[in-house]
PDB file of C-alpha atoms in Angstrom:
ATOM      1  CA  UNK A   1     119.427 119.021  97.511  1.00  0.00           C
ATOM      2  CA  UNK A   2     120.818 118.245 100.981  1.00  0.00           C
ATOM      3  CA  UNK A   3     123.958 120.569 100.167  1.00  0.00           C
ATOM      4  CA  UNK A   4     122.050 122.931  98.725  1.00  0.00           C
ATOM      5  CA  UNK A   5     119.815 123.777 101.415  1.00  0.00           C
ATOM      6  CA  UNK A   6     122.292 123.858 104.180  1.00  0.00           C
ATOM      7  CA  UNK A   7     124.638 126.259 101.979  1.00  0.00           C
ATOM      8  CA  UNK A   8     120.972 128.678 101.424  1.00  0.00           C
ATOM      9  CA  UNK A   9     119.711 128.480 104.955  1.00  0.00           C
ATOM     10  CA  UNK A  10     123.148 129.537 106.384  1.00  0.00           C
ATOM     11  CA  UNK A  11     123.629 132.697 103.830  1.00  0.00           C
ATOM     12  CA  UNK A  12     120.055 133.561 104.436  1.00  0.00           C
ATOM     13  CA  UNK A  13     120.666 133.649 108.239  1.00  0.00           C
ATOM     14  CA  UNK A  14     123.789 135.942 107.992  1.00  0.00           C
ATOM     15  CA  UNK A  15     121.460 138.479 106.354  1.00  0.00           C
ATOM     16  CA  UNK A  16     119.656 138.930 110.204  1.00  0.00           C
ATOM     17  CA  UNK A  17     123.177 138.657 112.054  1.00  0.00           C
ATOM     18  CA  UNK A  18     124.482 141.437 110.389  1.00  0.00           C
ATOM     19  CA  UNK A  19     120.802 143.509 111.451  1.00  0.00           C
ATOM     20  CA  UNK A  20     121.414 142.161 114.842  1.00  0.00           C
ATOM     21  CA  UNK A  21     125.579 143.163 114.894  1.00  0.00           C
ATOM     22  CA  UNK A  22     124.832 146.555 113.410  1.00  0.00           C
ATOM     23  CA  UNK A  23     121.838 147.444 115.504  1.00  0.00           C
ATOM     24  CA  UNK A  24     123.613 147.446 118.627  1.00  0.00           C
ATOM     25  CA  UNK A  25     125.921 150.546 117.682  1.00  0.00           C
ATOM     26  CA  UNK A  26     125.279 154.249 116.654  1.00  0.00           C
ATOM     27  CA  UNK A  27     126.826 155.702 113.733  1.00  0.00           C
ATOM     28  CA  UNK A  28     129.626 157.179 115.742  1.00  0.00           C
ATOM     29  CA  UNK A  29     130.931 153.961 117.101  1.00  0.00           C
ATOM     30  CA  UNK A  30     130.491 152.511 113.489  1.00  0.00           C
ATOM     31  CA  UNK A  31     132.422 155.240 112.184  1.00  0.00           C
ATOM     32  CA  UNK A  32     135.555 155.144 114.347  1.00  0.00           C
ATOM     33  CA  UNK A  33     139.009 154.251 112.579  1.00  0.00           C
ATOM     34  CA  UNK A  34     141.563 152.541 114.729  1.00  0.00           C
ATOM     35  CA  UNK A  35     144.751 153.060 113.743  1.00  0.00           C
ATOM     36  CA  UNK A  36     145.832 151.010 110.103  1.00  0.00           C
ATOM     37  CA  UNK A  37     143.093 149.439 110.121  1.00  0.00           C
ATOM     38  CA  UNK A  38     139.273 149.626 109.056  1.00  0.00           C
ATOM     39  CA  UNK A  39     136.337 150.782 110.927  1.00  0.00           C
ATOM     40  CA  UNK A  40     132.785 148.999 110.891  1.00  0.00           C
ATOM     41  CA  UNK A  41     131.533 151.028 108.096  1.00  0.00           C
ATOM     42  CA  UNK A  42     134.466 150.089 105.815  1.00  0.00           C
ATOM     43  CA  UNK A  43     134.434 146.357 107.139  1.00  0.00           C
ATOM     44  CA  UNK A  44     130.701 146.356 105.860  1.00  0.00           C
ATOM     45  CA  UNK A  45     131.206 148.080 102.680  1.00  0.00           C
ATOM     46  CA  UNK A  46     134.220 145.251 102.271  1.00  0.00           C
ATOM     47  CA  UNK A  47     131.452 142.519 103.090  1.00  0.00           C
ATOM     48  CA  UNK A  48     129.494 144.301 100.282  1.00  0.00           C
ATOM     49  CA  UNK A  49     132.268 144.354  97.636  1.00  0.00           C
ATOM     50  CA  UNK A  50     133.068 140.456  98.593  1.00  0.00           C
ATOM     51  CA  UNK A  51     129.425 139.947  97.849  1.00  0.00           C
ATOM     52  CA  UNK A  52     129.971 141.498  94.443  1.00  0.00           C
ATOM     53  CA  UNK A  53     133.243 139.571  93.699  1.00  0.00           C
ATOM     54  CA  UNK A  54     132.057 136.532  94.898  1.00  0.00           C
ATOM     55  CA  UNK A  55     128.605 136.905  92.587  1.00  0.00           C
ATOM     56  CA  UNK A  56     130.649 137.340  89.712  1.00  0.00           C
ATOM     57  CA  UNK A  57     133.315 134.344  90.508  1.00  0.00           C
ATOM     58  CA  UNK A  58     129.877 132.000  91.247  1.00  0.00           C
ATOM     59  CA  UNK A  59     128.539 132.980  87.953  1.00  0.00           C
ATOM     60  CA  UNK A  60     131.539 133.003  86.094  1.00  0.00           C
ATOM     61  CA  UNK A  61     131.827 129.134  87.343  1.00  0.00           C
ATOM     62  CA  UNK A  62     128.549 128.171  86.919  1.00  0.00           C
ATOM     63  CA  UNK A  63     128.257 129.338  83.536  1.00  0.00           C
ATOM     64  CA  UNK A  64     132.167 128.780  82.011  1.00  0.00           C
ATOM     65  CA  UNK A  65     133.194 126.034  83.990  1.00  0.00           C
ATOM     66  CA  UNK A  66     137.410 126.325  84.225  1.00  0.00           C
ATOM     67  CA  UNK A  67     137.381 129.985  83.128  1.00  0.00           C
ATOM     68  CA  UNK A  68     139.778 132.425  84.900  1.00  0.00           C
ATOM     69  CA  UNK A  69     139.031 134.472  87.965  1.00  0.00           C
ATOM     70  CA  UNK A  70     140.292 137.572  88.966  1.00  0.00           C
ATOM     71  CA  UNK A  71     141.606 138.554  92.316  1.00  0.00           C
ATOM     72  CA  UNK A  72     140.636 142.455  93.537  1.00  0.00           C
ATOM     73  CA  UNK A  73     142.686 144.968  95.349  1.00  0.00           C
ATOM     74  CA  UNK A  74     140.281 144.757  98.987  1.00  0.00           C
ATOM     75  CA  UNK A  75     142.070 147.893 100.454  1.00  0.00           C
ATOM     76  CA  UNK A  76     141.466 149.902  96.853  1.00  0.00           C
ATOM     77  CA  UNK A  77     137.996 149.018  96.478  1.00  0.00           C
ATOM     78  CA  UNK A  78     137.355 149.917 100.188  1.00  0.00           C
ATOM     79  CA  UNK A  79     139.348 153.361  99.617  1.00  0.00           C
ATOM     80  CA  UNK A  80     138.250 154.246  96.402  1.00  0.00           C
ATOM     81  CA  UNK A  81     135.249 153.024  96.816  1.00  0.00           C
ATOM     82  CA  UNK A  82     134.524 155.698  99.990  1.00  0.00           C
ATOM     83  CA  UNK A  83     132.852 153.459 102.284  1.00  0.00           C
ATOM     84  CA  UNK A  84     133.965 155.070 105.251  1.00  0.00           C
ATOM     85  CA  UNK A  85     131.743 158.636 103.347  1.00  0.00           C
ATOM     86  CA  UNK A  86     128.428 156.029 103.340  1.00  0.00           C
ATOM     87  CA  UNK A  87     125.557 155.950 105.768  1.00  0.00           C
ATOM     88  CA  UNK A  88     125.722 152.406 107.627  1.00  0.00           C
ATOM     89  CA  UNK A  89     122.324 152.214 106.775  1.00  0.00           C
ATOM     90  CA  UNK A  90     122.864 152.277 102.778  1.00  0.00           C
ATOM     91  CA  UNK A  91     126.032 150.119 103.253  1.00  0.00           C
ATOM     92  CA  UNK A  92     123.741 147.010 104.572  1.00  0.00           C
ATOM     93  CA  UNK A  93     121.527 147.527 102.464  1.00  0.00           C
ATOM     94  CA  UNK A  94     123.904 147.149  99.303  1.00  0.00           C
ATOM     95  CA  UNK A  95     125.338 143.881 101.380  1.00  0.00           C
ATOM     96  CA  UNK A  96     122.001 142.623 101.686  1.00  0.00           C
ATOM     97  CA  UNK A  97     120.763 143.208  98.405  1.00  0.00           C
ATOM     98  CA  UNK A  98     123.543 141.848  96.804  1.00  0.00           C
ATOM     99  CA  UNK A  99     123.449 138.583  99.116  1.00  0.00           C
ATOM    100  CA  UNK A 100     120.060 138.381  98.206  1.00  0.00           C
ATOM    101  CA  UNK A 101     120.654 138.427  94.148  1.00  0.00           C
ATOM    102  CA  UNK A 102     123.442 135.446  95.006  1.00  0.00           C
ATOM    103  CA  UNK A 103     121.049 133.546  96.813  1.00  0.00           C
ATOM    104  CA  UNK A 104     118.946 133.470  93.691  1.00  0.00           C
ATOM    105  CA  UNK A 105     121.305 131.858  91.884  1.00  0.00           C
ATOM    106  CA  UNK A 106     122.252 129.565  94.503  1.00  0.00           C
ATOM    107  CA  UNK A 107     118.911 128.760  94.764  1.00  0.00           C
ATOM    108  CA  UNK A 108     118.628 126.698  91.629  1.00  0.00           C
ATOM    109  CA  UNK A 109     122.061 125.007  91.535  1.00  0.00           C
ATOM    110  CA  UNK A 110     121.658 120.990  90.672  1.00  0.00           C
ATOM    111  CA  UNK A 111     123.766 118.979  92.915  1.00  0.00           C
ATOM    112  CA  UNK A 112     126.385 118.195  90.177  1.00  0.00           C
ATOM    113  CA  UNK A 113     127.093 121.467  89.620  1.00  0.00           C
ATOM    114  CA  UNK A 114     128.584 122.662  93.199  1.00  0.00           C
ATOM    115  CA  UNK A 115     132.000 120.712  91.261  1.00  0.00           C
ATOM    116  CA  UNK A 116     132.154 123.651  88.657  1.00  0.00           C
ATOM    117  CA  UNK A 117     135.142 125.709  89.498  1.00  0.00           C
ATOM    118  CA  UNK A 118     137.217 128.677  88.686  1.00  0.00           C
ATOM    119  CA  UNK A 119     140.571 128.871  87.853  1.00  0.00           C
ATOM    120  CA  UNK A 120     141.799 132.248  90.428  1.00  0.00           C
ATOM    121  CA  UNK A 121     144.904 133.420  89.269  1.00  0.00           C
ATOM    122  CA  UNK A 122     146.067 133.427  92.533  1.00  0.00           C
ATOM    123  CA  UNK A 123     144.460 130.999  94.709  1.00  0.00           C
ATOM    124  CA  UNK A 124     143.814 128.376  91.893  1.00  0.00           C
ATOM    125  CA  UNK A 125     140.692 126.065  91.499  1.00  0.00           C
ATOM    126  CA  UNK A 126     137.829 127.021  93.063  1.00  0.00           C
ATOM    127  CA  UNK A 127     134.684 125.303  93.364  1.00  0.00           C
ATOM    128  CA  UNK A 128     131.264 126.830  93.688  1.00  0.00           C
ATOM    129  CA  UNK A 129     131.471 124.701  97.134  1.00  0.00           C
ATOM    130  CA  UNK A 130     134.315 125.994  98.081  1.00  0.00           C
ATOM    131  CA  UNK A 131     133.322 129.576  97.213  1.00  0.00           C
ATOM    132  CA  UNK A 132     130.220 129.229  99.072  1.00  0.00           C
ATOM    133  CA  UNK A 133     132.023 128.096 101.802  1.00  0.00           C
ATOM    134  CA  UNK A 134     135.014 130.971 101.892  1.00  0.00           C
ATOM    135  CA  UNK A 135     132.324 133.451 101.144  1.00  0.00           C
ATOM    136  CA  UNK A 136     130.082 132.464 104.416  1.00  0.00           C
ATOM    137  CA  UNK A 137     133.258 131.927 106.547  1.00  0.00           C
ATOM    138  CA  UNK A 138     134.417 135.523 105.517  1.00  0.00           C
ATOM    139  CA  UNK A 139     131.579 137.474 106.338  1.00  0.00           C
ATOM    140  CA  UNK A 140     131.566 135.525 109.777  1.00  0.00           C
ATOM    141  CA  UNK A 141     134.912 136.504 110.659  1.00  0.00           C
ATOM    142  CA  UNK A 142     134.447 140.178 109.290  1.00  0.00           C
ATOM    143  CA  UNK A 143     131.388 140.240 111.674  1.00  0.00           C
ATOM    144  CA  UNK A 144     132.807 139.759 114.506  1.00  0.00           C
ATOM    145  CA  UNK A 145     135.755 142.276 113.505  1.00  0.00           C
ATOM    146  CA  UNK A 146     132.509 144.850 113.217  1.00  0.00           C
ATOM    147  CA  UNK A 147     131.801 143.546 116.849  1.00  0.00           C
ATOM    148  CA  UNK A 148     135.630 144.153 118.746  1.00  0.00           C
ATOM    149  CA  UNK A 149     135.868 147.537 116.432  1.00  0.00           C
ATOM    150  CA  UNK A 150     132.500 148.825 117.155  1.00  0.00           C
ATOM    151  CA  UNK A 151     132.696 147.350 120.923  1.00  0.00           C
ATOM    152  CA  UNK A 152     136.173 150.038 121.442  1.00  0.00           C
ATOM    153  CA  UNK A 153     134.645 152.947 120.942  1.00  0.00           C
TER     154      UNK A 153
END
């Protein structure tokens, strides 16, 4: 339960981080590209389609222990996917939301099953541990890309 609870409580307190990150900057300053790379608003929509990913790679392991898991084009989904055409507003939203639906599911994992894994095609086995734990280190390093991008402009 120990586990558990430290993986929830640190998700959950991402969800107010990313209030507190986005809160400081106006659209405009969200919305600035730098060159070859992606501005706030796409970083967050990216945080949103990890969410996604990630719910689907959690439940895929939890569910069919050993099964295959898919990698995803990032730049694509972020391209395709016209985050940089989205309000900020409905982009956290979407990130939170979906957070939120993976923290149900967290929620009632039994200790024993944090060992179920995926098999990524490209980055091999993968625990639900381990995906909690690249999931929450990802959005933490994406956040404070929003920061120096938003911070530029």
């Amino acid at each position: 339960m120990a586990l558990t609870a430290g993986f929830i409580k640190n998700l959950e307190g991402q969800l107010d981080k990313v209030d507190r990150v986005i809160q400081k900057y106006d659209e405009k300053a969200l919305s600035k590209k730098p060159e070859g790379k992606w501005s706030a608003k796409q970083i967050i929509g990216h945080l949103g389609d990890c969410e996604y990913v990630y719910g689907v790679r959690l439940r895929i392991a939890l569910a069919e222990s050993g099964n295959t898991l898919q990698p995803f084009d990032q730049n694509l989904w972020v391209e395709n996917l016209k985050h940089q055409e989205k309000e900020i507003g409905k982009l956290v939203e979407t990130l939170k939301g979906l957070r939120r639906a993976n923290l149900t599911v967290l929620k009632d994992v039994k200790e024993k099953d944090w060992e179920k894994y995926g098999m990524h095609t490209e980055r091999g086995k993968l625990t639900v541990e381990k995906m909690v734990t690249l999931l929450a280190e990802h959005f933490e390093k994406h956040l404070e890309q929003v920061e120096r991008v938003a911070k530029s402009y």
